[in-house]
Amino acid sequence: MKRQTFKVLFSVIFIAFLAFAIGCGGGGGGNPVAPPVTDSVRVNAVSDSDLDHFASEFETHIHNLMLNSYGPVYDIDNDGKVSILISPVYSKLGFAGLFNSNDFDSNENSNQRDLIGIFSPDTAKSWYGERWREASRETICHEMQHLVNYSANLYFNNVGAMEDVWLDESLSVGAEARYRLLRGSPILENRFTLWAESPSSVGLTNFSRSLSQYGMVGLFNLFLYHQSNDVTIKAMVNSNLLGKANVDNLFATKGGLDGMLQKWAMAAFLDGLNKKGLADLSKIDSGYKYSSILGLDLQYQSVNFGQSTTNLSIPAYGAAFYLLNQPVGFNSNSYQFKVDINSVGSDSKKLEVLMVRLPSVSGWTKRSLRSAVVGGTSVLATPGTFYSYSHPYSSTTSEFSLNIPTDSSIARFALVVTNPTSTSQTVKIIPESYDLGQVAANIKPSSQYVDDYGQLLLNQAQLKARLRMMANKRISNSMLMASKTMRASDHSSENVGDIVNLKVVADWWGASYVSRRCKLERITPNCKIFVDQEPYNGLSAVPVEE
């Protein structure tokens, strides 16, 4: 059964690789020219300047960000440093990098050290120079959050379980975004773009490890940070609560996870409308927007006071996006429409609706505004006013009506429908009084391409899922180190130039390992950098001999 599952996953990845049309991850960089082979720069080599760069980057940016904003790493090997291994094994297996919680265990394949692995340069696949450095820097941030999170739950806070996978990955992709912000790089990256091209295809909590879902959870976590601070995100990592309960606790005054999902969906939508010149973010309340403009090219349905002719399925903890446009010549005081819910299920289901009348942008005519009644309450009288509506429903009550104001110029409304439940639900917009327009799918078709870095991340995600399952089994069977107050090993006496044997996972299942001779190349106050000294299927991280 496991082999069949593996074949299905591999097929999905392979098909995605052939069919998708947008890059992903932080490591893109065009088509570099192959470096010359000289005495100081070799094909596939990790150069001295690479090592100096990573040492400096870790001390200047990464360590301080992760320690201050996420938390400490459990120092299992008593050296006071995080170990970073650069190995061709990761490259040949198709992974950008890895944190393996097995290294905290006591079995024969454990390195018994707090360690992160990253892939070595591969000139055959254009992975070298700044393109490789950029991808590796962000991989270190991503995997170090997992390392910090594991340390918090299993050692410092005695939670006895790993964080829910969706929130753990959300924090890691969010850490990458914050690192880019810290370095002055653009926040927007291709996993974010991939989600924006098909935003209703995935949800937050039922984590499938697709690249667009990585984009979604990363964007959500970045929004949580923008709506709070370092203290809140660090508290999330170091909480004794998991998943939804963790977010509910820290954002209780803002509606918990359900409320933040709704506000985040609107923030992402408004960012996309701003990119198209349809929203003035300076007039939007800060609770419904990112503190930095991202430039998302978000896909949505544009409804000209007509009918949304297709049903849209919203996954669990997902969202749907609609732009309601008043057509030219529309002369009624209001527009009444229904949100029709076609899902069949228990009476505990509900949908959340959040609307805002978009503030005027350049070229819009400002006229007197009329108020309207939504659910018995006068709302949306002025641009920038938000209205939130929670709708529980049953098999006999599967639709609800909303009435929005219009005027003699132009009125536009951003509307998001979020699904804070555990199952998918299907909705569409239906006019009750008018049928003057039609619905248009937004902007451009989704290109959906996975580039070579995206493929590395897809492969890595499947391995991480397997390793996580194995870790949960070890934890549940009490196979973790018997005493969490004692170090598993002592590597405090290691020096630059030492050769040590490190175990590296050698297959997609995390079931086999290879022992590698690795040289300790750099020691900084907070990290050690090792380079794998052995070739692996023709690829080597060290300079090759002529």
PDB file of C-alpha atoms in Angstrom, residues 106-386:
ATOM      1  CA  SER A 106      19.350   7.930  19.805  1.00  0.00           C
ATOM      2  CA  ASN A 107      19.194   5.435  16.910  1.00  0.00           C
ATOM      3  CA  GLU A 108      22.079   4.423  14.669  1.00  0.00           C
ATOM      4  CA  ASN A 109      21.132   6.949  11.953  1.00  0.00           C
ATOM      5  CA  SER A 110      20.968   9.935  14.270  1.00  0.00           C
ATOM      6  CA  ASN A 111      23.718  12.562  14.149  1.00  0.00           C
ATOM      7  CA  GLN A 112      22.742  13.638  17.661  1.00  0.00           C
ATOM      8  CA  ARG A 113      23.239  17.270  16.794  1.00  0.00           C
ATOM      9  CA  ASP A 114      21.023  20.249  15.939  1.00  0.00           C
ATOM     10  CA  LEU A 115      21.622  20.174  12.206  1.00  0.00           C
ATOM     11  CA  ILE A 116      20.217  21.601   8.956  1.00  0.00           C
ATOM     12  CA  GLY A 117      21.163  20.189   5.569  1.00  0.00           C
ATOM     13  CA  ILE A 118      21.251  22.164   2.299  1.00  0.00           C
ATOM     14  CA  PHE A 119      21.954  21.079  -1.253  1.00  0.00           C
ATOM     15  CA  SER A 120      25.326  21.673  -2.891  1.00  0.00           C
ATOM     16  CA  PRO A 121      25.896  23.565  -6.152  1.00  0.00           C
ATOM     17  CA  ASP A 122      24.932  21.689  -9.305  1.00  0.00           C
ATOM     18  CA  THR A 123      26.142  23.418 -12.458  1.00  0.00           C
ATOM     19  CA  ALA A 124      24.371  20.887 -14.694  1.00  0.00           C
ATOM     20  CA  LYS A 125      21.090  22.298 -13.377  1.00  0.00           C
ATOM     21  CA  SER A 126      22.288  25.927 -13.145  1.00  0.00           C
ATOM     22  CA  TRP A 127      22.435  25.845  -9.359  1.00  0.00           C
ATOM     23  CA  TYR A 128      25.533  27.829  -8.425  1.00  0.00           C
ATOM     24  CA  GLY A 129      26.585  31.365  -7.679  1.00  0.00           C
ATOM     25  CA  GLU A 130      24.051  33.834  -6.349  1.00  0.00           C
ATOM     26  CA  ARG A 131      21.075  31.769  -7.513  1.00  0.00           C
ATOM     27  CA  TRP A 132      22.190  28.843  -5.359  1.00  0.00           C
ATOM     28  CA  ARG A 133      23.165  31.136  -2.483  1.00  0.00           C
ATOM     29  CA  GLU A 134      19.764  32.833  -2.471  1.00  0.00           C
ATOM     30  CA  ALA A 135      17.858  29.545  -2.466  1.00  0.00           C
ATOM     31  CA  SER A 136      20.108  28.149   0.269  1.00  0.00           C
ATOM     32  CA  ARG A 137      19.806  31.200   2.522  1.00  0.00           C
ATOM     33  CA  GLU A 138      16.024  30.973   2.474  1.00  0.00           C
ATOM     34  CA  THR A 139      16.170  27.197   2.944  1.00  0.00           C
ATOM     35  CA  ILE A 140      18.255  27.720   6.096  1.00  0.00           C
ATOM     36  CA  CYS A 141      15.614  30.136   7.454  1.00  0.00           C
ATOM     37  CA  HIS A 142      12.764  27.774   6.573  1.00  0.00           C
ATOM     38  CA  GLU A 143      14.353  24.681   8.092  1.00  0.00           C
ATOM     39  CA  MET A 144      15.658  26.538  11.114  1.00  0.00           C
ATOM     40  CA  GLN A 145      12.092  27.505  12.034  1.00  0.00           C
ATOM     41  CA  HIS A 146      11.236  23.792  12.012  1.00  0.00           C
ATOM     42  CA  LEU A 147      14.283  23.177  14.212  1.00  0.00           C
ATOM     43  CA  VAL A 148      13.249  25.921  16.646  1.00  0.00           C
ATOM     44  CA  ASN A 149       9.634  24.720  16.651  1.00  0.00           C
ATOM     45  CA  TYR A 150      10.649  21.120  17.334  1.00  0.00           C
ATOM     46  CA  SER A 151      12.949  22.293  20.129  1.00  0.00           C
ATOM     47  CA  ALA A 152      10.143  24.299  21.732  1.00  0.00           C
ATOM     48  CA  ASN A 153       7.513  21.561  21.635  1.00  0.00           C
ATOM     49  CA  LEU A 154       9.658  18.570  22.537  1.00  0.00           C
ATOM     50  CA  TYR A 155      12.248  20.047  24.888  1.00  0.00           C
ATOM     51  CA  PHE A 156      11.511  23.501  26.274  1.00  0.00           C
ATOM     52  CA  ASN A 157       7.732  23.392  26.728  1.00  0.00           C
ATOM     53  CA  ASN A 158       7.112  19.644  27.110  1.00  0.00           C
ATOM     54  CA  VAL A 159       4.164  19.703  24.716  1.00  0.00           C
ATOM     55  CA  GLY A 160       5.008  16.157  23.702  1.00  0.00           C
ATOM     56  CA  ALA A 161       3.833  16.625  20.117  1.00  0.00           C
ATOM     57  CA  MET A 162       4.911  18.438  16.967  1.00  0.00           C
ATOM     58  CA  GLU A 163       3.057  21.567  15.841  1.00  0.00           C
ATOM     59  CA  ASP A 164       0.210  20.960  13.381  1.00  0.00           C
ATOM     60  CA  VAL A 165       1.827  20.695   9.979  1.00  0.00           C
ATOM     61  CA  TRP A 166      -0.083  23.591   8.395  1.00  0.00           C
ATOM     62  CA  LEU A 167       0.967  26.037  11.117  1.00  0.00           C
ATOM     63  CA  ASP A 168       4.539  24.726  11.261  1.00  0.00           C
ATOM     64  CA  GLU A 169       4.916  25.245   7.486  1.00  0.00           C
ATOM     65  CA  SER A 170       3.101  28.579   7.733  1.00  0.00           C
ATOM     66  CA  LEU A 171       5.666  29.802  10.242  1.00  0.00           C
ATOM     67  CA  SER A 172       8.566  28.551   8.103  1.00  0.00           C
ATOM     68  CA  VAL A 173       7.405  30.206   4.861  1.00  0.00           C
ATOM     69  CA  GLY A 174       6.587  33.311   6.893  1.00  0.00           C
ATOM     70  CA  ALA A 175      10.161  33.273   8.225  1.00  0.00           C
ATOM     71  CA  GLU A 176      11.461  33.275   4.652  1.00  0.00           C
ATOM     72  CA  ALA A 177       9.324  36.318   3.827  1.00  0.00           C
ATOM     73  CA  ARG A 178      10.506  38.173   6.922  1.00  0.00           C
ATOM     74  CA  TYR A 179      14.095  37.343   6.046  1.00  0.00           C
ATOM     75  CA  ARG A 180      13.616  38.847   2.574  1.00  0.00           C
ATOM     76  CA  LEU A 181      12.100  41.922   4.194  1.00  0.00           C
ATOM     77  CA  LEU A 182      15.063  42.154   6.558  1.00  0.00           C
ATOM     78  CA  ARG A 183      17.503  42.045   3.636  1.00  0.00           C
ATOM     79  CA  GLY A 184      15.543  44.604   1.632  1.00  0.00           C
ATOM     80  CA  SER A 185      14.497  42.057  -1.003  1.00  0.00           C
ATOM     81  CA  PRO A 186      11.005  41.917  -2.579  1.00  0.00           C
ATOM     82  CA  ILE A 187       8.588  40.048  -0.321  1.00  0.00           C
ATOM     83  CA  LEU A 188       6.616  38.564  -3.196  1.00  0.00           C
ATOM     84  CA  GLU A 189       7.820  35.157  -4.348  1.00  0.00           C
ATOM     85  CA  ASN A 190       6.562  32.559  -6.756  1.00  0.00           C
ATOM     86  CA  ARG A 191       4.754  30.308  -4.280  1.00  0.00           C
ATOM     87  CA  PHE A 192       2.713  33.376  -3.305  1.00  0.00           C
ATOM     88  CA  THR A 193       2.061  34.060  -6.987  1.00  0.00           C
ATOM     89  CA  LEU A 194       1.013  30.473  -7.598  1.00  0.00           C
ATOM     90  CA  TRP A 195      -1.611  30.692  -4.837  1.00  0.00           C
ATOM     91  CA  ALA A 196      -2.873  34.061  -6.140  1.00  0.00           C
ATOM     92  CA  GLU A 197      -3.477  32.537  -9.588  1.00  0.00           C
ATOM     93  CA  SER A 198      -5.923  30.008  -8.124  1.00  0.00           C
ATOM     94  CA  PRO A 199      -6.753  31.254  -4.622  1.00  0.00           C
ATOM     95  CA  SER A 200      -9.877  29.152  -4.039  1.00  0.00           C
ATOM     96  CA  SER A 201      -8.167  25.853  -4.813  1.00  0.00           C
ATOM     97  CA  VAL A 202      -6.592  25.255  -1.387  1.00  0.00           C
ATOM     98  CA  GLY A 203      -7.325  25.922   2.270  1.00  0.00           C
ATOM     99  CA  LEU A 204      -5.181  26.617   5.313  1.00  0.00           C
ATOM    100  CA  THR A 205      -5.613  23.673   7.623  1.00  0.00           C
ATOM    101  CA  ASN A 206      -6.003  20.531   5.486  1.00  0.00           C
ATOM    102  CA  PHE A 207      -2.390  20.621   4.353  1.00  0.00           C
ATOM    103  CA  SER A 208      -1.682  18.792   1.082  1.00  0.00           C
ATOM    104  CA  ARG A 209       1.884  20.108   0.575  1.00  0.00           C
ATOM    105  CA  SER A 210       1.136  21.651  -2.819  1.00  0.00           C
ATOM    106  CA  LEU A 211       3.228  24.671  -3.719  1.00  0.00           C
ATOM    107  CA  SER A 212       0.186  26.957  -3.880  1.00  0.00           C
ATOM    108  CA  GLN A 213      -0.744  25.858  -0.362  1.00  0.00           C
ATOM    109  CA  TYR A 214       2.748  26.698   0.838  1.00  0.00           C
ATOM    110  CA  GLY A 215       2.127  30.116  -0.701  1.00  0.00           C
ATOM    111  CA  MET A 216      -1.216  30.464   1.068  1.00  0.00           C
ATOM    112  CA  VAL A 217       0.009  29.521   4.546  1.00  0.00           C
ATOM    113  CA  GLY A 218       3.083  31.721   4.122  1.00  0.00           C
ATOM    114  CA  LEU A 219       0.991  34.733   3.127  1.00  0.00           C
ATOM    115  CA  PHE A 220      -1.319  34.074   6.066  1.00  0.00           C
ATOM    116  CA  ASN A 221       1.559  33.938   8.544  1.00  0.00           C
ATOM    117  CA  LEU A 222       3.072  37.124   7.138  1.00  0.00           C
ATOM    118  CA  PHE A 223      -0.302  38.805   7.692  1.00  0.00           C
ATOM    119  CA  LEU A 224      -0.398  37.538  11.294  1.00  0.00           C
ATOM    120  CA  TYR A 225       3.015  39.121  11.817  1.00  0.00           C
ATOM    121  CA  HIS A 226       1.906  42.413  10.251  1.00  0.00           C
ATOM    122  CA  GLN A 227      -1.158  42.403  12.517  1.00  0.00           C
ATOM    123  CA  SER A 228       0.896  41.715  15.642  1.00  0.00           C
ATOM    124  CA  ASN A 229       4.638  41.771  16.367  1.00  0.00           C
ATOM    125  CA  ASP A 230       7.727  39.683  17.105  1.00  0.00           C
ATOM    126  CA  VAL A 231       6.421  38.846  20.558  1.00  0.00           C
ATOM    127  CA  THR A 232       3.225  37.286  19.227  1.00  0.00           C
ATOM    128  CA  ILE A 233       4.919  35.144  16.573  1.00  0.00           C
ATOM    129  CA  LYS A 234       7.515  33.977  19.080  1.00  0.00           C
ATOM    130  CA  ALA A 235       4.710  33.112  21.494  1.00  0.00           C
ATOM    131  CA  MET A 236       3.048  31.087  18.736  1.00  0.00           C
ATOM    132  CA  VAL A 237       6.206  28.997  18.268  1.00  0.00           C
ATOM    133  CA  ASN A 238       6.649  28.541  22.016  1.00  0.00           C
ATOM    134  CA  SER A 239       3.013  27.912  22.918  1.00  0.00           C
ATOM    135  CA  ASN A 240       1.808  24.726  24.589  1.00  0.00           C
ATOM    136  CA  LEU A 241      -1.198  24.835  22.226  1.00  0.00           C
ATOM    137  CA  LEU A 242      -1.238  23.497  18.686  1.00  0.00           C
ATOM    138  CA  GLY A 243      -2.791  24.523  15.377  1.00  0.00           C
ATOM    139  CA  LYS A 244      -6.121  26.349  15.506  1.00  0.00           C
ATOM    140  CA  ALA A 245      -6.117  26.531  19.302  1.00  0.00           C
ATOM    141  CA  ASN A 246      -2.731  28.249  19.135  1.00  0.00           C
ATOM    142  CA  VAL A 247      -3.972  30.980  16.768  1.00  0.00           C
ATOM    143  CA  ASP A 248      -7.308  31.290  18.593  1.00  0.00           C
ATOM    144  CA  ASN A 249      -5.488  31.997  21.838  1.00  0.00           C
ATOM    145  CA  LEU A 250      -3.072  34.615  20.502  1.00  0.00           C
ATOM    146  CA  PHE A 251      -5.631  36.437  18.340  1.00  0.00           C
ATOM    147  CA  ALA A 252      -8.654  36.030  20.618  1.00  0.00           C
ATOM    148  CA  THR A 253      -9.506  39.748  20.477  1.00  0.00           C
ATOM    149  CA  LYS A 254      -9.521  39.609  16.656  1.00  0.00           C
ATOM    150  CA  GLY A 255     -11.778  36.602  16.226  1.00  0.00           C
ATOM    151  CA  GLY A 256      -9.140  33.870  16.524  1.00  0.00           C
ATOM    152  CA  LEU A 257      -8.298  31.804  13.462  1.00  0.00           C
ATOM    153  CA  ASP A 258     -11.753  32.308  11.895  1.00  0.00           C
ATOM    154  CA  GLY A 259     -11.567  36.080  12.216  1.00  0.00           C
ATOM    155  CA  MET A 260      -7.977  36.306  11.025  1.00  0.00           C
ATOM    156  CA  LEU A 261      -8.735  34.093   8.026  1.00  0.00           C
ATOM    157  CA  GLN A 262     -11.472  36.530   7.002  1.00  0.00           C
ATOM    158  CA  LYS A 263      -9.341  39.638   7.542  1.00  0.00           C
ATOM    159  CA  TRP A 264      -6.371  38.050   5.759  1.00  0.00           C
ATOM    160  CA  ALA A 265      -8.498  37.085   2.746  1.00  0.00           C
ATOM    161  CA  MET A 266      -9.684  40.682   2.428  1.00  0.00           C
ATOM    162  CA  ALA A 267      -6.117  41.990   2.837  1.00  0.00           C
ATOM    163  CA  ALA A 268      -4.866  39.719   0.050  1.00  0.00           C
ATOM    164  CA  PHE A 269      -7.800  40.738  -2.158  1.00  0.00           C
ATOM    165  CA  LEU A 270      -7.282  44.458  -1.565  1.00  0.00           C
ATOM    166  CA  ASP A 271      -3.567  44.084  -2.294  1.00  0.00           C
ATOM    167  CA  GLY A 272      -4.485  42.506  -5.636  1.00  0.00           C
ATOM    168  CA  LEU A 273      -7.076  45.199  -6.417  1.00  0.00           C
ATOM    169  CA  ASN A 274      -4.519  47.868  -5.541  1.00  0.00           C
ATOM    170  CA  LYS A 275      -2.149  46.362  -8.118  1.00  0.00           C
ATOM    171  CA  LYS A 276      -4.876  46.865 -10.745  1.00  0.00           C
ATOM    172  CA  GLY A 277      -5.638  50.420  -9.657  1.00  0.00           C
ATOM    173  CA  LEU A 278      -9.044  49.516  -8.218  1.00  0.00           C
ATOM    174  CA  ALA A 279      -8.393  50.156  -4.527  1.00  0.00           C
ATOM    175  CA  ASP A 280      -6.754  52.963  -2.586  1.00  0.00           C
ATOM    176  CA  LEU A 281      -5.036  51.189   0.306  1.00  0.00           C
ATOM    177  CA  SER A 282      -4.292  54.468   2.091  1.00  0.00           C
ATOM    178  CA  LYS A 283      -8.020  54.696   2.888  1.00  0.00           C
ATOM    179  CA  ILE A 284      -8.310  51.129   4.209  1.00  0.00           C
ATOM    180  CA  ASP A 285      -8.246  50.339   7.919  1.00  0.00           C
ATOM    181  CA  SER A 286      -4.909  48.788   8.924  1.00  0.00           C
ATOM    182  CA  GLY A 287      -6.646  45.697  10.313  1.00  0.00           C
ATOM    183  CA  TYR A 288      -7.570  44.648   6.777  1.00  0.00           C
ATOM    184  CA  LYS A 289      -4.280  45.062   4.938  1.00  0.00           C
ATOM    185  CA  TYR A 290      -0.618  44.157   4.956  1.00  0.00           C
ATOM    186  CA  SER A 291       1.740  46.785   6.304  1.00  0.00           C
ATOM    187  CA  SER A 292       3.749  46.432   3.067  1.00  0.00           C
ATOM    188  CA  ILE A 293       2.302  46.324  -0.446  1.00  0.00           C
ATOM    189  CA  LEU A 294       3.001  42.879  -1.931  1.00  0.00           C
ATOM    190  CA  GLY A 295       1.708  43.298  -5.482  1.00  0.00           C
ATOM    191  CA  LEU A 296      -0.314  40.076  -5.673  1.00  0.00           C
ATOM    192  CA  ASP A 297      -1.936  39.390  -9.040  1.00  0.00           C
ATOM    193  CA  LEU A 298      -4.983  37.840  -7.417  1.00  0.00           C
ATOM    194  CA  GLN A 299      -7.600  36.023  -9.468  1.00  0.00           C
ATOM    195  CA  TYR A 300     -11.237  36.724  -8.598  1.00  0.00           C
ATOM    196  CA  GLN A 301     -14.729  36.779 -10.095  1.00  0.00           C
ATOM    197  CA  SER A 302     -15.895  40.140 -11.376  1.00  0.00           C
ATOM    198  CA  VAL A 303     -19.708  40.433 -11.140  1.00  0.00           C
ATOM    199  CA  ASN A 304     -21.439  43.346 -12.885  1.00  0.00           C
ATOM    200  CA  PHE A 305     -24.539  43.154 -10.682  1.00  0.00           C
ATOM    201  CA  GLY A 306     -25.365  39.941 -12.462  1.00  0.00           C
ATOM    202  CA  GLN A 307     -25.162  36.277 -11.691  1.00  0.00           C
ATOM    203  CA  SER A 308     -22.097  34.261 -10.853  1.00  0.00           C
ATOM    204  CA  THR A 309     -22.912  31.555 -13.348  1.00  0.00           C
ATOM    205  CA  THR A 310     -20.586  28.892 -11.983  1.00  0.00           C
ATOM    206  CA  ASN A 311     -20.483  27.259  -8.590  1.00  0.00           C
ATOM    207  CA  LEU A 312     -17.241  27.849  -6.741  1.00  0.00           C
ATOM    208  CA  SER A 313     -16.042  25.237  -4.285  1.00  0.00           C
ATOM    209  CA  ILE A 314     -14.308  26.666  -1.220  1.00  0.00           C
ATOM    210  CA  PRO A 315     -12.049  24.213   0.637  1.00  0.00           C
ATOM    211  CA  ALA A 316     -11.935  23.980   4.420  1.00  0.00           C
ATOM    212  CA  TYR A 317     -10.455  27.230   5.702  1.00  0.00           C
ATOM    213  CA  GLY A 318     -10.355  28.587   2.179  1.00  0.00           C
ATOM    214  CA  ALA A 319     -11.807  31.703   0.562  1.00  0.00           C
ATOM    215  CA  ALA A 320     -13.607  32.945  -2.551  1.00  0.00           C
ATOM    216  CA  PHE A 321     -13.165  36.442  -3.966  1.00  0.00           C
ATOM    217  CA  TYR A 322     -15.723  38.608  -5.803  1.00  0.00           C
ATOM    218  CA  LEU A 323     -15.620  42.151  -7.162  1.00  0.00           C
ATOM    219  CA  LEU A 324     -19.174  43.565  -7.444  1.00  0.00           C
ATOM    220  CA  ASN A 325     -19.381  46.332 -10.041  1.00  0.00           C
ATOM    221  CA  GLN A 326     -22.216  48.810 -10.528  1.00  0.00           C
ATOM    222  CA  PRO A 327     -22.834  48.986 -14.299  1.00  0.00           C
ATOM    223  CA  VAL A 328     -23.037  52.307 -16.122  1.00  0.00           C
ATOM    224  CA  GLY A 329     -26.639  53.488 -16.240  1.00  0.00           C
ATOM    225  CA  PHE A 330     -27.739  51.594 -13.140  1.00  0.00           C
ATOM    226  CA  ASN A 331     -30.298  53.909 -11.477  1.00  0.00           C
ATOM    227  CA  SER A 332     -31.593  52.018  -8.455  1.00  0.00           C
ATOM    228  CA  ASN A 333     -30.730  52.959  -4.897  1.00  0.00           C
ATOM    229  CA  SER A 334     -29.469  49.491  -4.037  1.00  0.00           C
ATOM    230  CA  TYR A 335     -28.585  46.097  -5.389  1.00  0.00           C
ATOM    231  CA  GLN A 336     -29.916  42.996  -3.684  1.00  0.00           C
ATOM    232  CA  PHE A 337     -28.320  39.610  -4.207  1.00  0.00           C
ATOM    233  CA  LYS A 338     -28.098  36.192  -2.622  1.00  0.00           C
ATOM    234  CA  VAL A 339     -25.139  34.065  -1.646  1.00  0.00           C
ATOM    235  CA  ASP A 340     -26.351  30.596  -2.538  1.00  0.00           C
ATOM    236  CA  ILE A 341     -24.793  27.643  -0.719  1.00  0.00           C
ATOM    237  CA  ASN A 342     -25.122  24.359  -2.553  1.00  0.00           C
ATOM    238  CA  SER A 343     -23.269  22.173  -0.093  1.00  0.00           C
ATOM    239  CA  VAL A 344     -25.215  19.422   1.626  1.00  0.00           C
ATOM    240  CA  GLY A 345     -24.306  18.492   5.159  1.00  0.00           C
ATOM    241  CA  SER A 346     -24.776  19.033   8.845  1.00  0.00           C
ATOM    242  CA  ASP A 347     -26.424  22.019  10.459  1.00  0.00           C
ATOM    243  CA  SER A 348     -23.091  23.051  11.970  1.00  0.00           C
ATOM    244  CA  LYS A 349     -21.772  24.441   8.686  1.00  0.00           C
ATOM    245  CA  LYS A 350     -21.380  28.136   8.126  1.00  0.00           C
ATOM    246  CA  LEU A 351     -19.809  30.680   5.827  1.00  0.00           C
ATOM    247  CA  GLU A 352     -18.372  34.082   6.666  1.00  0.00           C
ATOM    248  CA  VAL A 353     -18.919  37.068   4.361  1.00  0.00           C
ATOM    249  CA  LEU A 354     -16.877  40.255   4.534  1.00  0.00           C
ATOM    250  CA  MET A 355     -17.605  43.232   2.262  1.00  0.00           C
ATOM    251  CA  VAL A 356     -16.144  46.687   1.816  1.00  0.00           C
ATOM    252  CA  ARG A 357     -17.152  49.503  -0.459  1.00  0.00           C
ATOM    253  CA  LEU A 358     -13.930  50.397  -2.213  1.00  0.00           C
ATOM    254  CA  PRO A 359     -12.707  53.935  -1.612  1.00  0.00           C
ATOM    255  CA  SER A 360     -12.537  56.121  -4.693  1.00  0.00           C
ATOM    256  CA  VAL A 361      -9.381  56.108  -6.725  1.00  0.00           C
ATOM    257  CA  SER A 362      -8.201  58.637  -9.275  1.00  0.00           C
ATOM    258  CA  GLY A 363     -10.789  59.102 -12.016  1.00  0.00           C
ATOM    259  CA  TRP A 364     -13.808  58.083  -9.945  1.00  0.00           C
ATOM    260  CA  THR A 365     -16.645  60.606  -9.508  1.00  0.00           C
ATOM    261  CA  LYS A 366     -17.462  61.356  -5.894  1.00  0.00           C
ATOM    262  CA  ARG A 367     -21.198  61.701  -5.315  1.00  0.00           C
ATOM    263  CA  SER A 368     -23.488  61.568  -2.322  1.00  0.00           C
ATOM    264  CA  LEU A 369     -23.781  58.064  -0.925  1.00  0.00           C
ATOM    265  CA  ARG A 370     -26.837  56.195   0.223  1.00  0.00           C
ATOM    266  CA  SER A 371     -26.978  53.779   3.103  1.00  0.00           C
ATOM    267  CA  ALA A 372     -28.234  50.231   2.714  1.00  0.00           C
ATOM    268  CA  VAL A 373     -29.611  47.501   4.915  1.00  0.00           C
ATOM    269  CA  VAL A 374     -27.808  44.183   5.300  1.00  0.00           C
ATOM    270  CA  GLY A 375     -29.361  41.675   7.656  1.00  0.00           C
ATOM    271  CA  GLY A 376     -31.461  44.417   9.224  1.00  0.00           C
ATOM    272  CA  THR A 377     -28.522  46.747   9.908  1.00  0.00           C
ATOM    273  CA  SER A 378     -27.652  49.931   8.060  1.00  0.00           C
ATOM    274  CA  VAL A 379     -24.169  49.392   6.661  1.00  0.00           C
ATOM    275  CA  LEU A 380     -21.738  50.393   3.937  1.00  0.00           C
ATOM    276  CA  ALA A 381     -22.840  54.035   3.872  1.00  0.00           C
ATOM    277  CA  THR A 382     -19.306  55.272   3.199  1.00  0.00           C
ATOM    278  CA  PRO A 383     -16.349  53.893   1.282  1.00  0.00           C
ATOM    279  CA  GLY A 384     -13.905  51.973   3.423  1.00  0.00           C
ATOM    280  CA  THR A 385     -16.601  50.705   5.808  1.00  0.00           C
ATOM    281  CA  PHE A 386     -16.434  46.956   6.413  1.00  0.00           C
TER     282      PHE A 386
END
